[in-house]
Short mmCIF file of C-alpha atoms and ligand atoms in Angstrom, two decimals:
data_model
loop_
_atom_site.label_atom_id
_atom_site.label_comp_id
_atom_site.label_asym_id
_atom_site.label_seq_id
_atom_site.Cartn_x
_atom_site.Cartn_y
_atom_site.Cartn_z
CA MET A 1 15.37 -2.16 20.11
CA LYS A 2 12.43 -3.20 17.92
CA VAL A 3 9.42 -0.86 17.85
CA VAL A 4 6.21 -1.43 15.93
CA HIS A 5 3.76 1.44 15.47
CA ILE A 6 0.13 0.45 15.02
CA ALA A 7 -2.35 2.99 13.67
CA PHE A 8 -5.39 3.30 11.43
CA GLU A 9 -3.64 5.74 9.10
CA CYS A 10 -0.14 6.43 7.88
CA ALA A 11 0.80 9.13 5.33
CA PRO A 12 1.25 9.03 2.42
CA VAL A 13 -0.68 5.74 2.11
CA TYR A 14 -3.78 6.97 3.93
CA LYS A 15 -4.30 10.22 5.80
CA THR A 16 -7.31 11.98 7.28
CA GLY A 17 -5.44 14.25 9.71
CA GLY A 18 -2.32 14.82 11.76
CA LEU A 19 -2.08 11.24 13.04
CA GLY A 20 -1.35 10.15 9.48
CA ASP A 21 1.51 12.66 9.30
CA VAL A 22 2.94 11.49 12.63
CA VAL A 23 2.83 7.75 11.91
CA GLY A 24 4.28 8.46 8.46
CA SER A 25 7.30 10.26 9.92
CA LEU A 26 8.14 9.49 13.57
CA PRO A 27 9.29 5.86 12.84
CA LYS A 28 11.66 7.18 10.19
CA TYR A 29 13.38 9.47 12.68
CA GLN A 30 13.48 6.72 15.32
CA MET A 31 15.21 4.50 12.78
CA GLN A 32 17.87 7.19 12.33
CA LEU A 33 18.55 6.89 16.07
CA GLY A 34 19.28 3.20 15.80
CA VAL A 35 15.85 1.74 16.58
CA THR A 36 14.39 -0.90 14.27
CA ALA A 37 10.94 0.51 13.48
CA ALA A 38 7.95 -0.73 11.49
CA VAL A 39 4.33 0.36 10.95
CA VAL A 40 1.22 -1.82 10.90
CA MET A 41 -1.94 -0.37 9.36
CA PRO A 42 -5.15 -1.80 7.88
CA GLY A 43 -4.85 -3.07 4.32
CA TYR A 44 -7.81 -0.95 3.18
CA SER A 45 -9.31 -1.92 -0.16
CA PHE A 46 -9.09 1.66 -1.47
CA ILE A 47 -5.42 2.56 -0.86
CA ARG A 48 -2.35 2.37 -3.04
CA ARG A 49 0.04 0.29 -1.00
CA LEU A 50 3.63 1.28 -0.34
CA HIS A 51 5.89 -1.23 1.33
CA LYS A 52 8.22 1.31 2.93
CA LEU A 53 7.81 4.84 4.23
CA PRO A 54 9.29 7.20 1.62
CA HIS A 55 12.92 8.24 2.20
CA SER A 56 13.41 5.36 4.65
CA GLN A 57 13.81 1.67 5.30
CA VAL A 58 10.75 1.54 7.59
CA PRO A 59 8.48 -1.30 6.40
CA ILE A 60 4.71 -0.81 6.27
CA ILE A 61 2.91 -4.04 7.11
CA TYR A 62 -0.76 -4.48 6.25
CA ALA A 63 -3.29 -6.27 8.45
CA GLU A 64 -5.82 -7.90 6.15
CA SER A 65 -9.59 -8.18 6.45
CA GLU A 66 -12.58 -7.89 4.17
CA LEU A 67 -13.93 -5.33 6.65
CA PHE A 68 -11.38 -2.67 5.69
CA THR A 69 -13.45 -1.12 2.92
CA GLU A 70 -14.28 2.37 1.72
CA GLU A 71 -17.58 2.20 3.63
CA LEU A 72 -15.61 2.78 6.84
CA LYS A 73 -15.22 6.41 5.81
CA SER A 74 -18.91 6.88 6.61
CA CYS A 75 -18.01 6.38 10.30
CA THR A 76 -21.03 4.11 10.89
CA PRO A 77 -20.57 2.80 14.46
CA ARG A 78 -21.31 -0.86 13.65
CA LEU A 79 -18.82 -0.90 10.78
CA GLN A 80 -16.16 0.92 12.76
CA ALA A 81 -16.59 -1.19 15.89
CA ASN A 82 -16.17 -4.47 14.03
CA ALA A 83 -13.49 -3.32 11.60
CA TYR A 84 -11.22 -1.86 14.24
CA LEU A 85 -11.68 -4.74 16.66
CA GLU A 86 -10.67 -6.93 13.73
CA PHE A 87 -7.72 -4.61 13.08
CA ASN A 88 -6.48 -4.98 16.67
CA ILE A 89 -6.60 -8.77 16.41
CA LYS A 90 -5.15 -8.97 12.90
CA ALA A 91 -2.35 -6.50 13.63
CA LEU A 92 -1.01 -8.85 16.28
CA SER A 93 -1.47 -11.95 14.15
CA VAL A 94 0.33 -10.43 11.15
CA LEU A 95 3.30 -9.65 13.39
CA LYS A 96 3.37 -13.20 14.67
CA GLU A 97 3.05 -14.67 11.17
CA ASN A 98 6.05 -12.61 10.11
CA GLY A 99 8.03 -13.62 13.19
CA ILE A 100 8.22 -10.00 14.37
CA ARG A 101 8.46 -9.95 18.15
CA PRO A 102 8.69 -6.24 19.10
CA ASP A 103 10.20 -4.91 22.31
CA ILE A 104 7.63 -2.12 22.13
CA ILE A 105 4.26 -2.00 20.47
CA HIS A 106 3.37 1.67 20.16
CA CYS A 107 -0.40 2.04 19.65
CA HIS A 108 -1.90 5.26 18.33
CA ASP A 109 -5.37 6.52 19.26
CA TRP A 110 -8.52 4.51 19.86
CA HIS A 111 -8.32 2.45 16.69
CA ALA A 112 -5.43 0.48 18.24
CA GLY A 113 -6.68 0.81 21.82
CA LEU A 114 -7.46 -2.85 22.48
CA ILE A 115 -3.96 -4.03 21.64
CA PRO A 116 -2.40 -3.35 25.07
CA GLY A 117 -5.15 -5.46 26.67
CA LEU A 118 -4.84 -8.21 24.08
CA VAL A 119 -1.06 -8.35 24.60
CA LYS A 120 -1.41 -8.38 28.37
CA HIS A 121 -4.11 -11.01 28.62
CA THR A 122 -3.14 -13.41 25.85
CA THR A 123 -2.12 -16.89 26.90
CA ASP A 124 0.14 -17.07 23.84
CA SER A 125 3.76 -16.54 24.96
CA PHE A 126 4.82 -14.86 21.70
CA PHE A 127 4.40 -11.31 23.04
CA LYS A 128 5.28 -12.08 26.64
CA ASP A 129 8.30 -9.74 26.72
CA THR A 130 6.64 -7.00 24.67
CA LYS A 131 5.73 -3.70 26.37
CA THR A 132 2.95 -1.48 25.11
CA VAL A 133 2.76 2.29 24.80
CA LEU A 134 -0.40 4.16 23.86
CA SER A 135 -0.28 7.64 22.34
CA ILE A 136 -3.41 9.75 22.64
CA HIS A 137 -3.52 12.05 19.63
CA ASN A 138 -7.12 13.06 20.19
CA ILE A 139 -8.85 12.32 23.47
CA GLY A 140 -12.17 13.55 22.05
CA TYR A 141 -12.45 10.44 19.87
CA GLN A 142 -12.54 7.27 21.96
CA GLY A 143 -14.18 4.49 19.95
CA ASN A 144 -16.90 4.05 22.56
CA PHE A 145 -19.35 1.42 21.26
CA LYS A 146 -22.34 -0.49 22.55
CA LYS A 147 -21.21 -4.10 22.96
CA GLU A 148 -24.26 -5.32 21.07
CA LEU A 149 -22.76 -3.80 17.89
CA PHE A 150 -20.06 -6.47 17.74
CA ASP A 151 -20.94 -9.42 15.52
CA GLY A 152 -20.79 -13.12 16.53
CA GLU A 153 -17.27 -14.34 17.10
CA ARG A 154 -15.96 -10.83 17.54
CA GLY A 155 -18.48 -10.24 20.31
CA LYS A 156 -16.96 -13.20 22.10
CA VAL A 157 -13.47 -11.73 21.82
CA VAL A 158 -14.75 -8.51 23.33
CA HIS A 159 -16.32 -10.45 26.14
CA ASP A 160 -13.33 -12.67 26.85
CA LEU A 161 -10.45 -10.31 26.50
CA VAL A 162 -11.60 -6.96 27.69
CA ASN A 163 -13.57 -5.70 30.58
CA ALA A 164 -16.63 -7.94 30.53
CA ARG A 165 -18.68 -5.58 32.71
CA GLY A 166 -20.91 -2.81 31.38
CA LYS A 167 -22.85 -2.35 28.18
CA ARG A 168 -20.21 -0.45 26.28
CA LEU A 169 -16.67 -0.98 25.13
CA ASN A 170 -14.45 2.09 25.03
CA PHE A 171 -11.33 1.30 22.97
CA LEU A 172 -9.31 4.26 24.23
CA LYS A 173 -10.19 3.69 27.88
CA GLU A 174 -9.21 0.03 27.63
CA GLY A 175 -5.91 1.06 26.08
CA ILE A 176 -5.22 3.57 28.84
CA ARG A 177 -5.95 0.97 31.50
CA SER A 178 -3.75 -1.73 30.00
CA ALA A 179 -0.79 0.03 28.35
CA ASP A 180 2.55 0.18 30.15
CA PHE A 181 2.91 3.87 29.35
CA ILE A 182 0.53 6.58 28.11
CA LEU A 183 1.63 9.51 26.03
CA THR A 184 0.03 12.51 24.51
CA VAL A 185 1.44 14.80 21.88
CA SER A 186 2.51 17.96 23.71
CA PRO A 187 3.66 18.79 27.24
CA ASN A 188 0.98 21.47 27.63
CA HIS A 189 -1.84 19.09 26.67
CA ALA A 190 -0.49 16.56 29.21
CA ARG A 191 -0.66 19.36 31.78
CA GLU A 192 -4.25 20.20 30.72
CA ILE A 193 -5.23 16.59 31.33
CA ARG A 194 -3.41 16.43 34.67
CA GLU A 195 -4.99 19.70 35.80
CA ARG A 196 -8.50 18.52 34.81
CA ARG A 197 -8.90 21.17 32.09
CA VAL A 198 -9.41 18.57 29.33
CA GLY A 199 -10.38 14.95 29.79
CA PHE A 200 -13.57 13.96 27.96
CA GLY A 201 -14.39 11.60 30.82
CA LEU A 202 -11.00 9.85 30.76
CA GLY A 203 -9.00 12.24 32.93
CA ARG A 204 -9.32 10.08 36.04
CA VAL A 205 -8.16 6.87 34.31
CA ILE A 206 -5.17 8.73 32.89
CA ARG A 207 -4.25 10.43 36.15
CA ALA A 208 -4.32 7.02 37.80
CA LYS A 209 -1.29 6.12 35.67
CA ARG A 210 0.74 8.62 37.75
CA GLY A 211 4.41 8.40 36.63
CA ARG A 212 3.42 6.52 33.49
CA PHE A 213 1.92 9.46 31.59
CA ALA A 214 3.80 12.19 29.69
CA GLY A 215 3.52 14.60 26.78
CA ILE A 216 6.05 14.69 23.93
CA LEU A 217 5.73 17.35 21.27
CA ASN A 218 5.09 16.20 17.70
CA GLY A 219 7.47 17.32 15.01
CA ILE A 220 6.87 17.87 11.32
CA ASP A 221 8.56 15.97 8.55
CA TYR A 222 10.69 18.43 6.60
CA ASP A 223 10.99 15.85 3.78
CA VAL A 224 7.28 16.52 3.18
CA TRP A 225 6.76 20.05 4.50
CA ASN A 226 9.55 22.02 2.91
CA PRO A 227 8.76 24.89 0.49
CA HIS A 228 12.19 24.46 -1.07
CA THR A 229 11.40 20.95 -2.38
CA ASP A 230 7.58 20.89 -2.37
CA LYS A 231 6.37 19.67 -5.76
CA TYR A 232 2.78 20.76 -5.07
CA LEU A 233 3.70 24.46 -5.08
CA TYR A 234 3.38 26.78 -8.05
CA GLN A 235 6.93 27.82 -7.28
CA GLU A 236 9.38 26.49 -4.72
CA TYR A 237 11.19 28.94 -2.45
CA ASN A 238 13.75 29.03 0.32
CA ARG A 239 14.65 31.50 3.07
CA LYS A 240 16.42 33.79 0.65
CA THR A 241 13.63 33.77 -1.95
CA VAL A 242 10.72 33.68 0.49
CA VAL A 243 9.25 37.09 -0.36
CA GLN A 244 9.25 36.58 -4.10
CA GLY A 245 8.28 32.88 -3.79
CA LYS A 246 5.30 33.59 -1.62
CA THR A 247 4.14 36.37 -3.93
CA VAL A 248 4.09 33.97 -6.90
CA ASN A 249 2.22 31.33 -4.90
CA LYS A 250 -0.26 33.86 -3.58
CA THR A 251 -0.97 35.38 -6.99
CA ARG A 252 -1.48 31.97 -8.60
CA LEU A 253 -3.73 30.73 -5.81
CA GLN A 254 -5.80 33.93 -5.89
CA GLN A 255 -6.16 33.36 -9.63
CA GLU A 256 -7.07 29.67 -9.25
CA LEU A 257 -9.66 30.36 -6.54
CA GLY A 258 -11.18 33.43 -8.21
CA LEU A 259 -10.06 35.86 -5.50
CA GLU A 260 -9.02 39.42 -6.28
CA ILE A 261 -5.38 39.30 -7.38
CA ASN A 262 -3.67 41.64 -4.99
CA ASN A 263 -0.47 41.01 -3.10
CA ASP A 264 -1.05 43.89 -0.70
CA ILE A 265 -4.09 42.28 0.90
CA PRO A 266 -3.08 39.64 3.46
CA LEU A 267 -4.34 36.15 2.69
CA VAL A 268 -5.54 34.23 5.75
CA GLY A 269 -5.95 30.44 5.57
CA PHE A 270 -7.92 27.86 7.53
CA VAL A 271 -7.06 24.20 6.82
CA ALA A 272 -8.78 21.76 9.15
CA ARG A 273 -11.34 19.08 9.75
CA LEU A 274 -14.69 20.84 10.13
CA SER A 275 -15.52 19.88 13.70
CA THR A 276 -16.29 21.92 16.79
CA GLN A 277 -12.81 21.07 18.08
CA LYS A 278 -11.25 23.21 15.36
CA GLY A 279 -13.22 26.31 16.34
CA ILE A 280 -15.17 26.63 13.12
CA ASP A 281 -18.09 27.64 15.34
CA LEU A 282 -16.02 30.65 16.48
CA LEU A 283 -14.90 31.56 12.98
CA ALA A 284 -18.12 31.17 10.96
CA PRO A 285 -20.13 33.93 12.70
CA ILE A 286 -17.40 36.57 12.25
CA ILE A 287 -16.72 35.95 8.55
CA PRO A 288 -19.12 38.71 7.45
CA LYS A 289 -17.54 41.05 10.00
CA LEU A 290 -14.01 40.72 8.61
CA PRO A 291 -12.80 44.00 7.10
CA ARG A 292 -13.26 43.02 3.45
CA ARG A 293 -10.81 45.42 1.82
CA ARG A 294 -8.05 44.55 4.28
CA VAL A 295 -8.18 40.74 4.22
CA GLN A 296 -8.87 37.65 2.11
CA LEU A 297 -9.86 34.29 3.58
CA VAL A 298 -9.34 30.82 2.13
CA ILE A 299 -10.92 27.82 3.84
CA LEU A 300 -10.10 24.17 3.09
CA GLY A 301 -11.90 21.49 5.07
CA THR A 302 -14.36 18.65 5.25
CA GLY A 303 -16.31 17.24 8.13
CA GLU A 304 -19.59 17.80 9.90
CA LYS A 305 -22.42 18.59 7.51
CA LYS A 306 -23.79 21.41 9.67
CA PHE A 307 -20.49 23.31 9.36
CA GLU A 308 -20.27 22.60 5.64
CA ARG A 309 -23.77 24.10 5.27
CA THR A 310 -22.81 27.18 7.29
CA LEU A 311 -19.72 27.77 5.18
CA LYS A 312 -21.62 27.32 1.91
CA ALA A 313 -23.38 30.58 2.75
CA TYR A 314 -20.07 32.29 1.93
CA THR A 315 -19.72 30.84 -1.54
CA ASN A 316 -22.00 33.31 -3.35
CA ARG A 317 -21.03 36.27 -5.54
CA ARG A 318 -21.13 38.73 -2.66
CA PHE A 319 -18.11 37.02 -1.10
CA SER A 320 -16.31 35.39 -4.00
CA GLU A 321 -13.68 38.12 -4.48
CA TRP A 322 -12.37 37.86 -0.95
CA ILE A 323 -13.54 34.55 0.53
CA SER A 324 -12.90 31.12 -0.93
CA VAL A 325 -14.55 28.07 0.63
CA ASN A 326 -13.30 24.66 -0.47
CA LEU A 327 -15.15 21.74 1.10
CA ARG A 328 -12.92 18.78 0.30
CA PHE A 329 -9.82 16.88 1.44
CA ASP A 330 -7.13 17.94 -1.00
CA GLU A 331 -3.43 17.55 -0.31
CA THR A 332 -2.32 19.72 -3.24
CA THR A 333 -4.51 22.66 -2.27
CA ALA A 334 -3.43 22.34 1.38
CA HIS A 335 0.24 22.72 0.42
CA ARG A 336 -0.57 25.65 -1.88
CA ILE A 337 -2.54 27.41 0.84
CA TYR A 338 0.34 27.19 3.32
CA ALA A 339 2.68 28.59 0.67
CA ALA A 340 0.35 31.39 -0.42
CA CYS A 341 -0.97 32.54 2.95
CA ASP A 342 0.38 35.31 5.13
CA PHE A 343 -1.52 34.06 8.20
CA LEU A 344 -3.13 30.76 9.22
CA LEU A 345 -6.12 30.60 11.58
CA ILE A 346 -6.25 27.86 14.22
CA PRO A 347 -8.98 28.82 16.71
CA SER A 348 -9.25 25.32 18.26
CA HIS A 349 -11.18 24.70 21.48
CA TYR A 350 -8.61 22.05 22.34
CA GLU A 351 -5.58 20.93 20.36
CA PRO A 352 -3.47 18.02 21.63
CA CYS A 353 -0.57 19.20 19.49
CA GLY A 354 -1.64 20.58 16.12
CA LEU A 355 0.59 20.35 13.10
CA THR A 356 -0.80 23.10 10.92
CA GLN A 357 0.76 25.92 13.00
CA MET A 358 4.18 24.32 12.55
CA ILE A 359 3.62 23.75 8.84
CA ALA A 360 2.45 27.37 8.50
CA VAL A 361 5.65 28.62 10.10
CA ALA A 362 7.77 26.39 7.84
CA TYR A 363 6.02 28.02 4.85
CA SER A 364 6.33 31.45 6.40
CA ALA A 365 2.71 32.14 7.34
CA LEU A 366 2.11 33.42 10.86
CA PRO A 367 -0.37 31.43 12.98
CA ILE A 368 -3.32 33.13 14.69
CA ALA A 369 -4.37 30.58 17.30
CA SER A 370 -6.06 29.87 20.61
CA ALA A 371 -3.64 29.39 23.52
CA VAL A 372 -4.46 25.73 24.12
CA GLY A 373 -2.58 22.42 24.02
CA GLY A 374 0.36 22.20 21.68
CA LEU A 375 -0.48 25.56 20.10
CA LYS A 376 0.75 27.20 23.31
CA ASP A 377 3.93 25.10 23.26
CA THR A 378 4.83 26.01 19.68
CA ILE A 379 3.71 29.63 19.13
CA GLU A 380 5.36 32.59 20.82
CA GLU A 381 2.82 35.37 21.22
CA GLY A 382 3.84 38.52 19.35
CA ARG A 383 7.11 36.92 18.12
CA THR A 384 6.17 33.99 15.89
CA GLY A 385 2.38 34.26 15.87
CA PHE A 386 -0.71 35.50 17.71
CA LEU A 387 -2.37 33.73 20.63
CA PHE A 388 -5.72 34.43 22.25
CA HIS A 389 -6.96 33.11 25.57
CA GLU A 390 -10.72 33.70 25.72
CA LEU A 391 -12.32 31.26 23.33
CA ASN A 392 -15.06 33.32 21.73
CA SER A 393 -15.71 34.93 18.35
CA GLU A 394 -15.14 38.47 19.56
CA THR A 395 -11.65 37.68 20.87
CA LEU A 396 -10.86 35.82 17.67
CA LEU A 397 -11.92 38.86 15.63
CA ASN A 398 -9.80 41.16 17.82
CA THR A 399 -6.81 38.86 17.38
CA ILE A 400 -7.25 38.88 13.60
CA GLU A 401 -7.33 42.68 13.84
CA ARG A 402 -4.05 42.59 15.78
CA ALA A 403 -2.51 40.48 13.04
CA LEU A 404 -3.78 42.81 10.31
CA ALA A 405 -2.24 45.76 12.13
CA VAL A 406 1.12 43.97 12.03
CA TRP A 407 0.68 43.29 8.30
CA GLU A 408 -0.01 46.97 7.75
CA ASN A 409 3.33 47.76 9.37
CA PRO A 410 5.69 45.95 6.94
CA GLU A 411 8.76 46.31 9.15
CA GLN A 412 6.96 44.60 12.02
CA TYR A 413 5.62 41.81 9.79
CA ARG A 414 9.08 41.19 8.34
CA LYS A 415 10.54 40.96 11.84
CA MET A 416 7.95 38.44 13.02
CA ARG A 417 8.37 36.40 9.87
CA ALA A 418 12.13 36.27 10.36
CA GLN A 419 11.64 35.13 13.96
CA ALA A 420 9.15 32.46 12.90
CA LEU A 421 11.46 31.18 10.17
CA ARG A 422 14.14 30.52 12.76
CA LYS A 423 11.90 27.97 14.52
CA ASN A 424 12.80 24.35 14.01
CA PHE A 425 10.08 21.75 14.54
CA SER A 426 12.04 18.75 13.32
CA TRP A 427 11.48 15.31 14.82
CA GLU A 428 15.01 14.63 16.09
CA LYS A 429 14.57 15.82 19.66
CA SER A 430 11.13 14.22 20.17
CA ALA A 431 12.17 10.95 18.52
CA ALA A 432 14.94 10.68 21.11
CA GLU A 433 12.50 11.42 23.96
CA TYR A 434 10.30 8.52 22.84
CA ILE A 435 13.25 6.17 22.94
CA LYS A 436 14.11 7.32 26.46
CA ILE A 437 10.57 6.42 27.57
CA TYR A 438 10.71 3.02 25.84
CA LYS A 439 13.96 2.23 27.66
CA LYS A 440 12.38 3.08 31.01
CA LEU A 441 9.96 0.19 30.55
CA PHE A 442 12.65 -2.51 30.82
P1 ADP B 1 -5.93 16.92 13.29
O1 ADP B 1 -5.05 15.73 13.32
O2 ADP B 1 -6.66 17.16 14.56
O3 ADP B 1 -6.88 16.90 12.13
P2 ADP B 1 -3.48 18.46 12.87
O4 ADP B 1 -3.22 19.92 12.86
O5 ADP B 1 -2.66 17.64 13.81
O6 ADP B 1 -5.04 18.24 13.08
O7 ADP B 1 -3.19 17.85 11.40
C1 ADP B 1 -3.98 18.13 10.31
C2 ADP B 1 -3.31 17.58 9.06
O8 ADP B 1 -4.34 17.30 8.10
C3 ADP B 1 -2.37 18.56 8.39
O9 ADP B 1 -1.39 17.85 7.66
C4 ADP B 1 -3.31 19.31 7.43
O10 ADP B 1 -2.61 19.90 6.35
C5 ADP B 1 -4.19 18.18 6.98
N1 ADP B 1 -5.55 18.57 6.53
C6 ADP B 1 -6.61 18.92 7.30
N2 ADP B 1 -7.69 19.19 6.54
C7 ADP B 1 -7.30 18.99 5.27
C8 ADP B 1 -7.98 19.08 4.00
N3 ADP B 1 -9.27 19.43 3.91
N4 ADP B 1 -7.28 18.78 2.89
C9 ADP B 1 -5.96 18.43 2.96
N5 ADP B 1 -5.28 18.31 4.12
C10 ADP B 1 -5.94 18.59 5.26
#
């Protein structure tokens, strides 16, 4: 079976979040199960191209256009609308030029959302036996543009190939309508969508797919997220050397970030895009209320300017010994934070799957998270982490207090850490579930 994954990002070539991790790893594990997999992504002007995913034979194919420039990072609607429409068209043409006729085209998120419609409605017979699958990694981002934003010829494509009615074009909605199967990235998030708890206006279109919608849990790539082999760390460690290894990483990170060097104080991390989704609005107001002699906080994130401004308030001398705010996207620091931290905060309002809780556990930091989406599927309350149900700052603060109480009881912390370390979030099982779904489509 030939499967081509199409996405706007693919780690390590280009990554802005978890989708990059997934597209950079899932195809590799599918290949190990006998599927012929490939990835198509935009040939951005600012990336260093790799022609295969590391540790694999999975080719990365680049769709070319002069629109795939650094300016896209500004998220200007006109630029995004035209560039990603172009990407949808060029992704298909690059496959055809290379004579690649997939059994399955697996589209990821809104950036590839027009492909199912283009495949379905094309008069060209090249893709006539190809089935399309659309994975929704984040239903809150839909690529919903005014049609007038599309330039000249591209405007005509929009008009001819997709839903000609209405003033707007919603990439994700079009994908949901046209794809042969819809997936999201955890069983619990699929349930939330089915039960109308999350939907962002698309719940009805998804529910209309009935038996053609499911949730499969993401995995993490242990070739990348493994403290035993992780070259970004100050010191690598394994299960046997975890206590000593984490102490070295914590001490060095405290030093690097100007925090008080003290292994007895638990270090709590927050690594995320700064958007409301990630619960930064719940965390920011309680920062000054954290018990300063019992906890240190390290934040790494970029995103909405209003949240960056809020967090900057915690960068002055009053906080510098126990709070470190780092407003940038920085792979090295992210790895070091997971290795140094004793806890990781994930107070998301919704979380289709979430990777950081799984990464945290792999690096032996216990997650403190809201009981939503994939967080609920992957964290066992009181055994491998801490979950809270009422999404407000007070409950978050109480849950942090619960975690600190466990830290202050070393036997209890050790027990939870041992339980967490036994968790295995590898891709094997999920990769096989994807293949089962693909096979159902023939
Ligand atoms: P999402 O895809 O919604 O952003 P996930 O939890 O699925 O959230 O994945 C986030 C990924 O992005 C993780 O690999 C995390 O380490 C990484 N990440 C998030 N923010 C940063 C940052 N500021 N610097 C480096 N890596 C980051």
